[in-house]
mmCIF file of C-alpha atoms and ligand atoms in Angstrom:
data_model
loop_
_atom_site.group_PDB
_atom_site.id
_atom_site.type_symbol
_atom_site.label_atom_id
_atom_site.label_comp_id
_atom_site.label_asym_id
_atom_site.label_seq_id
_atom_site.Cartn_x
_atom_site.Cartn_y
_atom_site.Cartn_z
ATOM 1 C CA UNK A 1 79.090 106.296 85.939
ATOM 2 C CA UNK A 2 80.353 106.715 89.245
ATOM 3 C CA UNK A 3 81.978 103.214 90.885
ATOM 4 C CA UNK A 4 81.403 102.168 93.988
ATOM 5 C CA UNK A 5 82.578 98.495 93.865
ATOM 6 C CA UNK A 6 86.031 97.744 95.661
ATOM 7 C CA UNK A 7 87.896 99.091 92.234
ATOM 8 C CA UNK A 8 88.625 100.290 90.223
ATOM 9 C CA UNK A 9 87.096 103.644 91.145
ATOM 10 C CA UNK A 10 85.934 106.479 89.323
ATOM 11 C CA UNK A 11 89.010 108.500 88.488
ATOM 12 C CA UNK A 12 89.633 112.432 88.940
ATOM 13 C CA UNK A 13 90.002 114.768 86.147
ATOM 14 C CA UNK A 14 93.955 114.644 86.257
ATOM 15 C CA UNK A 15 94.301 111.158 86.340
ATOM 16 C CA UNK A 16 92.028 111.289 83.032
ATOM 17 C CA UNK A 17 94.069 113.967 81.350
ATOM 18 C CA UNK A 18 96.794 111.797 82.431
ATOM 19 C CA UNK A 19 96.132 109.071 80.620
ATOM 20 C CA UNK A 20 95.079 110.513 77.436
ATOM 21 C CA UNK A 21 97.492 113.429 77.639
ATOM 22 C CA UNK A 22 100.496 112.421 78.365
ATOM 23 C CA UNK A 23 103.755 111.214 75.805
ATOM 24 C CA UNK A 24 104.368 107.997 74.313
ATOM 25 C CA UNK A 25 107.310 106.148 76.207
ATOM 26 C CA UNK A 26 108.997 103.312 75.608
ATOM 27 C CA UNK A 27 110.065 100.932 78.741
ATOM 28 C CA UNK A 28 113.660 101.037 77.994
ATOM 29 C CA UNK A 29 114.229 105.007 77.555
ATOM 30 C CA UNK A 30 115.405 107.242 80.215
ATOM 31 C CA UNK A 31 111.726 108.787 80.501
ATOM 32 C CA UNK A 32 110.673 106.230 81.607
ATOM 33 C CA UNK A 33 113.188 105.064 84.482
ATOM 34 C CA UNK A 34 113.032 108.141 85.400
ATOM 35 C CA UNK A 35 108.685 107.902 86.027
ATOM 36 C CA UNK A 36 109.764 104.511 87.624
ATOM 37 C CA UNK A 37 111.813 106.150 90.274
ATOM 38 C CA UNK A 38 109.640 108.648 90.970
ATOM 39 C CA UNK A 39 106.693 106.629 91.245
ATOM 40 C CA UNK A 40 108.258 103.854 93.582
ATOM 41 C CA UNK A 41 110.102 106.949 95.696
ATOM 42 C CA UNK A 42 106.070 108.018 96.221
ATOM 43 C CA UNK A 43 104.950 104.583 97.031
ATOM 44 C CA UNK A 44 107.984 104.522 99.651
ATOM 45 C CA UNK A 45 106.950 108.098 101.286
ATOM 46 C CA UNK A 46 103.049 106.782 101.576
ATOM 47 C CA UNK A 47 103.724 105.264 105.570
ATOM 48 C CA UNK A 48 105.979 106.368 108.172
ATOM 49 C CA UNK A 49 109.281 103.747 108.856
ATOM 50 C CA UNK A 50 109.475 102.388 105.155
ATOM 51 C CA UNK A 51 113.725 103.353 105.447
ATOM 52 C CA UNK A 52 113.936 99.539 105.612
ATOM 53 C CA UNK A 53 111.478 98.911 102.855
ATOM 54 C CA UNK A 54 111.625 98.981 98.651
ATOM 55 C CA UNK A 55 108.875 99.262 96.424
ATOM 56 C CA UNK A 56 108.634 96.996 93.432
ATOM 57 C CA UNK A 57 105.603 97.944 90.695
ATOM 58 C CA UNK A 58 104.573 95.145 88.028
ATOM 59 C CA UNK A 59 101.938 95.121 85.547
ATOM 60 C CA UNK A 60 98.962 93.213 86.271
ATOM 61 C CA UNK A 61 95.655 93.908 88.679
ATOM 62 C CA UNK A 62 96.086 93.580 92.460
ATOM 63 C CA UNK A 63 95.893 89.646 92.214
ATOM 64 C CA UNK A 64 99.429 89.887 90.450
ATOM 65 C CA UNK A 65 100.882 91.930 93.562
ATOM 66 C CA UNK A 66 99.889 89.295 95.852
ATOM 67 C CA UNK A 67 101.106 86.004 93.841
ATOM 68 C CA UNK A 68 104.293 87.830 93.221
ATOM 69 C CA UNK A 69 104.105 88.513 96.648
ATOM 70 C CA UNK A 70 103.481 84.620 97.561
ATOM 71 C CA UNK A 71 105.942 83.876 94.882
ATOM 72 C CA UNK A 72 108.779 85.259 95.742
ATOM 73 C CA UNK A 73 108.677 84.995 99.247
ATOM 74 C CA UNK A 74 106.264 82.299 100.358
ATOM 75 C CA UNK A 75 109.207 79.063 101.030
ATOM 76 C CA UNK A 76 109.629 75.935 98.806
ATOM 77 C CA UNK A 77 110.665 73.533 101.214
ATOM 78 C CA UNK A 78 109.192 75.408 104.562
ATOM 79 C CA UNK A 79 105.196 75.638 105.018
ATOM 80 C CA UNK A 80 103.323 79.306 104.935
ATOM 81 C CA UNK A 81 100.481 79.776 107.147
ATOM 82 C CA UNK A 82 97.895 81.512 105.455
ATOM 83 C CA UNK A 83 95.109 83.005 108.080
ATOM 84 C CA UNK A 84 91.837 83.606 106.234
ATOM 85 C CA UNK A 85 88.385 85.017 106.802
ATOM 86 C CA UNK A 86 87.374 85.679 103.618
ATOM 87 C CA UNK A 87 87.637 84.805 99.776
ATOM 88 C CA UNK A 88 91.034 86.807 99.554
ATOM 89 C CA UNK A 89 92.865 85.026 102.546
ATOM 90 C CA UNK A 90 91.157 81.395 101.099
ATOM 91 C CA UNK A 91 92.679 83.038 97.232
ATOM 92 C CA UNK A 92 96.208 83.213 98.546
ATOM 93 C CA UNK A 93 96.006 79.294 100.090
ATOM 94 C CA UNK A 94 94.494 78.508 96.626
ATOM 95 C CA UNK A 95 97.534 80.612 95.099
ATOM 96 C CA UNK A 96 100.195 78.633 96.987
ATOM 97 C CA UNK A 97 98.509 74.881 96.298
ATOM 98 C CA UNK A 98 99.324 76.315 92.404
ATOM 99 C CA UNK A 99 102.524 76.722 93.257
ATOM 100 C CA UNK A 100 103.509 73.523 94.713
ATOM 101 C CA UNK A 101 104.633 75.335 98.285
ATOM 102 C CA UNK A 102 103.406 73.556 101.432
ATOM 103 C CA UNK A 103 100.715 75.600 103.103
ATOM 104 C CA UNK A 104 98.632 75.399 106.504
ATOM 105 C CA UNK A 105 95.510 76.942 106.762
ATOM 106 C CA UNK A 106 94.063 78.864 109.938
ATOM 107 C CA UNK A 107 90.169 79.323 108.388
ATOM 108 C CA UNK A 108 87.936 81.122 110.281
ATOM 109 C CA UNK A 109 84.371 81.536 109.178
ATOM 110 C CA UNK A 110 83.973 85.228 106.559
ATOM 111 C CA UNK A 111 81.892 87.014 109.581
ATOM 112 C CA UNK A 112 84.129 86.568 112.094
ATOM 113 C CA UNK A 113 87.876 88.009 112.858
ATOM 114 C CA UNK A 114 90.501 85.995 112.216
ATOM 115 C CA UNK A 115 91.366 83.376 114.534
ATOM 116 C CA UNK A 116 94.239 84.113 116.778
ATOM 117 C CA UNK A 117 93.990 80.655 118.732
ATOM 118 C CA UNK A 118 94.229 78.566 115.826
ATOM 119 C CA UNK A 119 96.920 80.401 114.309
ATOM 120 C CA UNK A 120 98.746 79.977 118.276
ATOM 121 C CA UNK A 121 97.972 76.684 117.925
ATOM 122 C CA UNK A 122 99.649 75.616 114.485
ATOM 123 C CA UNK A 123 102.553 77.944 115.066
ATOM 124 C CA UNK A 124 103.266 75.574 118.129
ATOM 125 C CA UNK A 125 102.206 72.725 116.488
ATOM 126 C CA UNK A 126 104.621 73.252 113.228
ATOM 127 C CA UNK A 127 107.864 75.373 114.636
ATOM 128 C CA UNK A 128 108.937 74.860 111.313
ATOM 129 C CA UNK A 129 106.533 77.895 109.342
ATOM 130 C CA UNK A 130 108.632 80.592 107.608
ATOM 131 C CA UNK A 131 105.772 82.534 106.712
ATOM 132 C CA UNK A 132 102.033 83.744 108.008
ATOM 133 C CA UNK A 133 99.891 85.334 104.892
ATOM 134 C CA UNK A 134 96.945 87.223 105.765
ATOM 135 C CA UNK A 135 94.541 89.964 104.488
ATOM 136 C CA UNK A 136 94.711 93.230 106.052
ATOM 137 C CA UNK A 137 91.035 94.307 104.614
ATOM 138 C CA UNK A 138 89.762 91.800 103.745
ATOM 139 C CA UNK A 139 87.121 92.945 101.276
ATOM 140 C CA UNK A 140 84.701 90.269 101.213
ATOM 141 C CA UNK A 141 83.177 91.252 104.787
ATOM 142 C CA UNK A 142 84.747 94.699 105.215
ATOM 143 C CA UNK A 143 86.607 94.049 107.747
ATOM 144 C CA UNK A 144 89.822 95.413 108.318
ATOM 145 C CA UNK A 145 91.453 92.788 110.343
ATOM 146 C CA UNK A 146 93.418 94.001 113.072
ATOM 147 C CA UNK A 147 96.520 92.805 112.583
ATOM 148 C CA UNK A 148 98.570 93.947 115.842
ATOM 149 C CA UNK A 149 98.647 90.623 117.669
ATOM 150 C CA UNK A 150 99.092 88.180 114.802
ATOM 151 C CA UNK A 151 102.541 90.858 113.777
ATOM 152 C CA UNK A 152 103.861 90.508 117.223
ATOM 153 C CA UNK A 153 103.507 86.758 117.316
ATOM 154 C CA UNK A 154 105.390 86.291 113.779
ATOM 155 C CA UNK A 155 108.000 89.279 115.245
ATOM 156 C CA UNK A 156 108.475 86.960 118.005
ATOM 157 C CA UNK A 157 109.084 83.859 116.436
ATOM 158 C CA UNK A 158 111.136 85.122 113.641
ATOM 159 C CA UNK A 159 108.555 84.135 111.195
ATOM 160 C CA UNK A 160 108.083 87.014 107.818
ATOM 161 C CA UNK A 161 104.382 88.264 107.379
ATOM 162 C CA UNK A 162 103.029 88.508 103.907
ATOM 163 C CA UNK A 163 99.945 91.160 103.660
ATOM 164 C CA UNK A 164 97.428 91.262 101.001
ATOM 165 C CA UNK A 165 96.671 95.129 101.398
ATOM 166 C CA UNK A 166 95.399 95.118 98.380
ATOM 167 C CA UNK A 167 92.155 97.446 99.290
ATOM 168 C CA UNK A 168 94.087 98.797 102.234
ATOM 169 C CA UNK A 169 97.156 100.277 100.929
ATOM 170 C CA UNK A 170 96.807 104.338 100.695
ATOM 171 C CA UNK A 171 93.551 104.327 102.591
ATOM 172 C CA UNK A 172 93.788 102.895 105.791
ATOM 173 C CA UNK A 173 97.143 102.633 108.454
ATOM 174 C CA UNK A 174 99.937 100.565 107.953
ATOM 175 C CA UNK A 175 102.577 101.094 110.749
ATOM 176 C CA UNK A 176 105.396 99.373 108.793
ATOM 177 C CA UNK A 177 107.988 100.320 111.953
ATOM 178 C CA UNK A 178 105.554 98.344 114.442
ATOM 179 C CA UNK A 179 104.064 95.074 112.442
ATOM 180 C CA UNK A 180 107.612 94.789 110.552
ATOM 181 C CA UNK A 181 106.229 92.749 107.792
ATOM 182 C CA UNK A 182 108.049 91.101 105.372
ATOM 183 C CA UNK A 183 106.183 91.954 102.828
ATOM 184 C CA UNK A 184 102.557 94.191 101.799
ATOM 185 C CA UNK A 185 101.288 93.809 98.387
ATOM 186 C CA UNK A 186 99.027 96.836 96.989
ATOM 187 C CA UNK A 187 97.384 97.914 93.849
ATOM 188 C CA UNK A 188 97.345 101.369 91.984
ATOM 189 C CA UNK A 189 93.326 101.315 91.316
ATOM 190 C CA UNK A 190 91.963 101.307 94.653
ATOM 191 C CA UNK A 191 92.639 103.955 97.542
ATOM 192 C CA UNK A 192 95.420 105.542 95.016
ATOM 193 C CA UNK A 193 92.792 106.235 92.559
ATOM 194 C CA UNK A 194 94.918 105.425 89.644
ATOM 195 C CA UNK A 195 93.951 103.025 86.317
ATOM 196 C CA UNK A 196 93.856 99.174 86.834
ATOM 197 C CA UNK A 197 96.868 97.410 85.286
ATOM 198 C CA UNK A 198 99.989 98.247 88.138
ATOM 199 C CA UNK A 199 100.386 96.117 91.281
ATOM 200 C CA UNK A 200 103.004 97.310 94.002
ATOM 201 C CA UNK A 201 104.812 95.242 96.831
ATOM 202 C CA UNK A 202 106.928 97.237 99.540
ATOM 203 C CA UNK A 203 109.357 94.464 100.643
ATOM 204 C CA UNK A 204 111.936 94.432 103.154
ATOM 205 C CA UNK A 205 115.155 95.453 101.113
ATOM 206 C CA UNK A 206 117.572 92.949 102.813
ATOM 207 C CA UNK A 207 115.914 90.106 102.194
ATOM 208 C CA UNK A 208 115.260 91.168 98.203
ATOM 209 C CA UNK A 209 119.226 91.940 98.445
ATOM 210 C CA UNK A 210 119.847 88.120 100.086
ATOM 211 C CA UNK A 211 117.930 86.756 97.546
ATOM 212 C CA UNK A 212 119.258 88.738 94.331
ATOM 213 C CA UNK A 213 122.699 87.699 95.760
ATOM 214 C CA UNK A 214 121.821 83.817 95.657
ATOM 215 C CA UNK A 215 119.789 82.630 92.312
ATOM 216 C CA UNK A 216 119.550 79.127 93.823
ATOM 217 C CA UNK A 217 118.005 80.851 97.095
ATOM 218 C CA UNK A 218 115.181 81.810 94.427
ATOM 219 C CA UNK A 219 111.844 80.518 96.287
ATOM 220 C CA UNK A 220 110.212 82.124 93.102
ATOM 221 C CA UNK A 221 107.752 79.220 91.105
ATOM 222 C CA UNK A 222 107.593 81.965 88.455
ATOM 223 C CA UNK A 223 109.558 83.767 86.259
ATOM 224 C CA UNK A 224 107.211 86.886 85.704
ATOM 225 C CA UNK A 225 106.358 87.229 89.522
ATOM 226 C CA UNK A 226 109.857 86.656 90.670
ATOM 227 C CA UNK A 227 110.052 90.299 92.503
ATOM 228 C CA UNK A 228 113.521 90.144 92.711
ATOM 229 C CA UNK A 229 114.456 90.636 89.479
ATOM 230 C CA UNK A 230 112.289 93.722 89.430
ATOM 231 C CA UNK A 231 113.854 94.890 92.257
ATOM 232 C CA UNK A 232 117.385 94.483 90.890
ATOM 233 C CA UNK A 233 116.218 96.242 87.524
ATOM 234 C CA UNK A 234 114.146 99.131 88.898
ATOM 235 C CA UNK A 235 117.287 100.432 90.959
ATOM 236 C CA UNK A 236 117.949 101.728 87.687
ATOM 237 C CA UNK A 237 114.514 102.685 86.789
ATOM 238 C CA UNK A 238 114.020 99.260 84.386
ATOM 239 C CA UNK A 239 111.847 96.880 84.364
ATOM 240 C CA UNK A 240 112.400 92.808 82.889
ATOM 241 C CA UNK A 241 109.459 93.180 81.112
ATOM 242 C CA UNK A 242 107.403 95.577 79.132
ATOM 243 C CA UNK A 243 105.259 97.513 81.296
ATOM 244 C CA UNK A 244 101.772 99.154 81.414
ATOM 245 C CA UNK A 245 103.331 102.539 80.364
ATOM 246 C CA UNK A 246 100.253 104.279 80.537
ATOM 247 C CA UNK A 247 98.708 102.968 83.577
ATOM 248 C CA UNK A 248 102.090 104.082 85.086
ATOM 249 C CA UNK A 249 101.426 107.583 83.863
ATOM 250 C CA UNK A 250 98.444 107.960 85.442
ATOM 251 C CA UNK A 251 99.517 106.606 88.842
ATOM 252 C CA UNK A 252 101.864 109.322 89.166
ATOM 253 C CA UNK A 253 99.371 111.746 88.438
ATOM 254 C CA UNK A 254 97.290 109.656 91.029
ATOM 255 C CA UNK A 255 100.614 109.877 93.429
ATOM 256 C CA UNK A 256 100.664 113.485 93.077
ATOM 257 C CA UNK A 257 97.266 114.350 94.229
ATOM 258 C CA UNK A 258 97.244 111.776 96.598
ATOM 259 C CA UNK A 259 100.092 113.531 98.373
ATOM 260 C CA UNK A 260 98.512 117.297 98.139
ATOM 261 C CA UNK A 261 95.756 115.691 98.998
ATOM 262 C CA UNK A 262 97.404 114.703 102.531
ATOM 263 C CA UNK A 263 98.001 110.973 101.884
ATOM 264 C CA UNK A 264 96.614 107.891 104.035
ATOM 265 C CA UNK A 265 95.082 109.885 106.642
ATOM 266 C CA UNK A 266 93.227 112.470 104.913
ATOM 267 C CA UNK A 267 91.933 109.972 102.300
ATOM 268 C CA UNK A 268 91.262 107.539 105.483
ATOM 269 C CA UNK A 269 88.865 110.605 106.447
ATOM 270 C CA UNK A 270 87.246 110.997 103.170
ATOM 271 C CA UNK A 271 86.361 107.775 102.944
ATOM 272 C CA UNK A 272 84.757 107.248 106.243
ATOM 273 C CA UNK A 273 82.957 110.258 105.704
ATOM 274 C CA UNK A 274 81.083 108.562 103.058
ATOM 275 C CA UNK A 275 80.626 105.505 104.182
ATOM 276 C CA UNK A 276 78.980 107.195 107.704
ATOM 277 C CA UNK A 277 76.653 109.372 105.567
ATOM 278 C CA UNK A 278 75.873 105.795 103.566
ATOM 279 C CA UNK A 279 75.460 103.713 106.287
ATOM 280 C CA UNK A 280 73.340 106.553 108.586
ATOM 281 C CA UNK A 281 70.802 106.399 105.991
ATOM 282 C CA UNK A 282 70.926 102.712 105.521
ATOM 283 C CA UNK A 283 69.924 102.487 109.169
ATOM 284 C CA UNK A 284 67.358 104.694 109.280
ATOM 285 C CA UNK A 285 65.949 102.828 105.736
ATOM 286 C CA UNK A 286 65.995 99.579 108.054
ATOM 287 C CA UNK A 287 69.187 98.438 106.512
ATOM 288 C CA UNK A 288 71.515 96.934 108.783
ATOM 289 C CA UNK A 289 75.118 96.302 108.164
ATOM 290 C CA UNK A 290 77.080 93.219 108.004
ATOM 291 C CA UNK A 291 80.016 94.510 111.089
ATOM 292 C CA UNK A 292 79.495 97.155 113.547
ATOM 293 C CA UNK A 293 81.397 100.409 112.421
ATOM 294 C CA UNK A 294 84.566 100.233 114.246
ATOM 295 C CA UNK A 295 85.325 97.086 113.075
ATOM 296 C CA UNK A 296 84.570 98.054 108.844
ATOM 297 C CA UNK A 297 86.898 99.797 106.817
ATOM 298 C CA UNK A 298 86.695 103.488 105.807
ATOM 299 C CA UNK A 299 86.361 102.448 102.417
ATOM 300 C CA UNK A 300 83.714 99.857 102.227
ATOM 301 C CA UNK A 301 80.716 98.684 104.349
ATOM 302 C CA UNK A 302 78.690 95.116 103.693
ATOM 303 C CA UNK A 303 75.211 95.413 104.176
ATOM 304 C CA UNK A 304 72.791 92.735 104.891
ATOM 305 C CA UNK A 305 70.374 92.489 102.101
ATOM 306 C CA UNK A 306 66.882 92.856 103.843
ATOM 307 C CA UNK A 307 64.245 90.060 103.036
ATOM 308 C CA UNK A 308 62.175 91.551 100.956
ATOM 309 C CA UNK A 309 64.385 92.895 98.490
ATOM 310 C CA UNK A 310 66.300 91.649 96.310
ATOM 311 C CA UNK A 311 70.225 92.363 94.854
ATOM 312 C CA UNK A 312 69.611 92.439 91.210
ATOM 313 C CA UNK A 313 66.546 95.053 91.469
ATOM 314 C CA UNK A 314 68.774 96.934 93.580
ATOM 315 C CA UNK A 315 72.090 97.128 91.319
ATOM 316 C CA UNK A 316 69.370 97.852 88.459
ATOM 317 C CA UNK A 317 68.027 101.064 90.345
ATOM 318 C CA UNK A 318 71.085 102.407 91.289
ATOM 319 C CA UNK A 319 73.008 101.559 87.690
ATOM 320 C CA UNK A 320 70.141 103.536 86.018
ATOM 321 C CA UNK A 321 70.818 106.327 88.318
ATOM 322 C CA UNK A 322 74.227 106.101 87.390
ATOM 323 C CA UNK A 323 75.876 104.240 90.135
ATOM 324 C CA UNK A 324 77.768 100.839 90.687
ATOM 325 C CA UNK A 325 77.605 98.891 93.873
ATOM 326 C CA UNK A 326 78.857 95.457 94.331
ATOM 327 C CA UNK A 327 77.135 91.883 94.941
ATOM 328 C CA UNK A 328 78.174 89.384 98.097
ATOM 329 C CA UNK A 329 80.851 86.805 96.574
ATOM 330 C CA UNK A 330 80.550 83.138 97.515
ATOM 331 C CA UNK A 331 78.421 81.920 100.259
ATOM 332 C CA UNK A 332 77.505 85.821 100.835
ATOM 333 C CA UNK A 333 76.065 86.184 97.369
ATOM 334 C CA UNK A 334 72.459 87.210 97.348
ATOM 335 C CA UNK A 335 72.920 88.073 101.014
ATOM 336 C CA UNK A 336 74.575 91.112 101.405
ATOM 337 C CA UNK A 337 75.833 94.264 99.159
ATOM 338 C CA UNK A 338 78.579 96.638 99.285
ATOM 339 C CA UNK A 339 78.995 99.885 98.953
ATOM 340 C CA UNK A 340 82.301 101.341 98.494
ATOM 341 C CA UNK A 341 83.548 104.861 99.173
ATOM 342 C CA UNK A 342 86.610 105.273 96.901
ATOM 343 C CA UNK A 343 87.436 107.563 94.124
ATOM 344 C CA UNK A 344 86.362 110.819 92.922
ATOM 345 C CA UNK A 345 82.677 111.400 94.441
ATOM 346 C CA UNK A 346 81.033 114.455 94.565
ATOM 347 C CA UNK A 347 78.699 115.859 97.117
ATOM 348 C CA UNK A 348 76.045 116.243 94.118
ATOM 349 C CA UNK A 349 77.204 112.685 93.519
ATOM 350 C CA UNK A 350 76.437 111.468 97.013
ATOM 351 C CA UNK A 351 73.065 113.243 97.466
ATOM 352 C CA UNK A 352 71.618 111.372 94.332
ATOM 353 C CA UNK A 353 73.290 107.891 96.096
ATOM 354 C CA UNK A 354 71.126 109.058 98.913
ATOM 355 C CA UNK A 355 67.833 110.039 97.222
ATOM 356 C CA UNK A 356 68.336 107.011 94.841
ATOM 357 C CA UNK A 357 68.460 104.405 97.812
ATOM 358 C CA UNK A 358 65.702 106.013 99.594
ATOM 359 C CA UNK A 359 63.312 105.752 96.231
ATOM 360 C CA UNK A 360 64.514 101.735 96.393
ATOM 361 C CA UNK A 361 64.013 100.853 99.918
ATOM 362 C CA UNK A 362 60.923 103.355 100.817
ATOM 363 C CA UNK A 363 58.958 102.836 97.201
ATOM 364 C CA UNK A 364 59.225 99.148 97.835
ATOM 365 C CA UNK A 365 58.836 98.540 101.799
ATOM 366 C CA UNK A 366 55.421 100.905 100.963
HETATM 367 C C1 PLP B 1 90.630 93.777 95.075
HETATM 368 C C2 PLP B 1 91.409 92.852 95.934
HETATM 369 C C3 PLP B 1 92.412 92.002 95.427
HETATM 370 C C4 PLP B 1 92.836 91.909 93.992
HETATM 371 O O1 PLP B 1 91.908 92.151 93.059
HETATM 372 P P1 PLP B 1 92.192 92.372 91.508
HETATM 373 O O2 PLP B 1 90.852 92.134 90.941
HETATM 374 O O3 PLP B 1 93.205 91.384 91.071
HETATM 375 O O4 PLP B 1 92.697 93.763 91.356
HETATM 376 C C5 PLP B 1 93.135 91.249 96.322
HETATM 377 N N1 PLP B 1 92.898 91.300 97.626
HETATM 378 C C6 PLP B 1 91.965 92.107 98.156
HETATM 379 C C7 PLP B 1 91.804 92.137 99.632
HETATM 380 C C8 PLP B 1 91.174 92.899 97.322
HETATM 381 O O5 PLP B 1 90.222 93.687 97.842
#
């Protein structure tokens, strides 16, 4: 089956072997440190001007990154403004209501960008926000927000930025030296290509040292998200608690090839290669897409569903064909589709895509 939902993806032959080849470890043997190290030292070479940055890796889907993210840095007694055009930005108010932090939101509706006057607007209104929260693709729509603007405006008001780059990280840029975010949260099963089951959060490594320094500074609502004590632990390779060994294993494998691959930008290029073949045809099947291009993601494009077809016959043709694409969520569902571009496609793989949405959309507009 080859995947094309918004992970995990279809993985590549090492990442396989990986998985079912390699040794059993236990968490709290030097093997294993040492695959820590070397995995987090990878995650901290993927962007340019991470020298002030350290990677912490839990166990748990992409969801855990960001809520450990929230967690551990989102303030108990100071509000976070979360800034949300989607279901992922509206997840991470959702996540900090659980947690008992006070939260303003800055909602803008899933089509559009995200709303830069608003967010002016309650950053004047409230001087007293530590922290902004925002999706950097936000997945629902495609859309990678650009985040320029909204980085400069927390840079100049001393306020730390939070980024759910979930579906971002390893695929798309993140110029760490330029935004200076506090934190980015990523996952190992989407643009890395690895196995569901490891979350990642490059944080700024002063403030992880501040807070390891001060337990009572702890902002953490959560013992198992608290990143901190990762952070303190995987210096040495450790971990607090048990960890998805094997899911670990085959992220370095994913690591590796990532990086003879030639990292962000060449996977960037991959991506959008696909997704222009995808959404070329689309077009010229009457198929229009949710955004224009240049404001979509290389990995994933949201088409409108046209009237008279519907999703479920769709995701039927193309699953007996041996391919998964991905429903609207919410208020989008039944509306649009997506089609994701991650993981390990071949060309044969792409040419039946093609053929098989041609059959769907010609056979049933004749
Ligand atoms: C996929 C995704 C997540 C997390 O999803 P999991 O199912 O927990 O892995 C979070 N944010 C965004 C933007 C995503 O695309």
């Amino acid at each position: 089956m080859i995947l094309l939902n918004p992970g995990p993806v279809s993985l590549s032959p090492r990442v396989r072997r990986a998985l079912s080849e390699s040794e059993d470890l236990c968490h709290r043997e030097v093997e294993f440190a040492d695959l820590t190290r070397d995995i987090l030292q990878r995650l901290e070479g993927i962007y340019a001007g991470a020298d002030d940055y350290a990677a912490v890796m839990l166990s748990g889907s992409g969801t855990c990154g960001v809520e450990a993210m929230l967690s551990t840095f989102a303030q108990k007694e100071r509000p976070t403004l979360v800034v949300a055009n989607g279901v992922y930005g509206e997840r991470m108010a959702e996540m900090l209501r659980r947690q008992a932090k006070p939260l303003l939101l800055a909602r803008a509706e899933w089509i559009e960008p995200i709303d830069l006057a608003q967010t002016r607007r309650l950053l004047d209104a409230h001087p007293d926000i530590a922290r902004v929260a925002v999706v950097h693709h936000e997945t629902t729509s495609g859309r990678l927000n650009s985040l320029a603007e909204l980085a400069a405006l927390c840079r100049e008001r001393g306020i730390g930025l939070l980024i759910d780059a979930v579906s971002s990280f390893a695929g798309e840029d993140i110029p760490l030296a330029d935004w200076q975010p506090l934190a980015v949260a990523g996952t190992a099963n989407k643009c890395l290509h690895g196995v569901p089951g490891i979350a990642c959060v490059l944080a700024r490594q002063e403030v992880l040292e501040t807070q390891a320094l001060e337990t009572q500074a702890s902002q953490s609502t959560s013992l198992y998200l608290d990143l901190v004590g990762y952070y303190q632990e995987q210096r040495a390779g450790f971990s607090p608690f048990t960890q998805a060994v094997q899911a670990a294993q085959a992220l370095r494998a994913a690591l590796v090839e990532f990086a003879e691959q030639g990292g962000w930008r060449a996977r960037r290029q991959t991506f959008q290669t696909r997704t222009d073949r995808i959404r070329a045809l689309l077009a010229e099947l009457g198929v229009a897409s949710l955004l224009p291009a240049r404001e979509s993601s290389s990995m994933l494009t949201a088409y409108r569903m046209p009237e008279a077809f519907d999703y479920p016959a769709l995701h039927d043709h193309l699953k007996a064909r041996g391919f998964i694409i991905y429903a609207g969520q919410g208020q989008f569902n039944g509306r649009i589709f997506r089609i994701a571009s991650m993981g390990e496609i071949g060309e044969a793989d792409m040419a039946r895509l093609e053929q098989g949405l041609r059959e769907f959309f010609q056979k049933q507009a004749a």
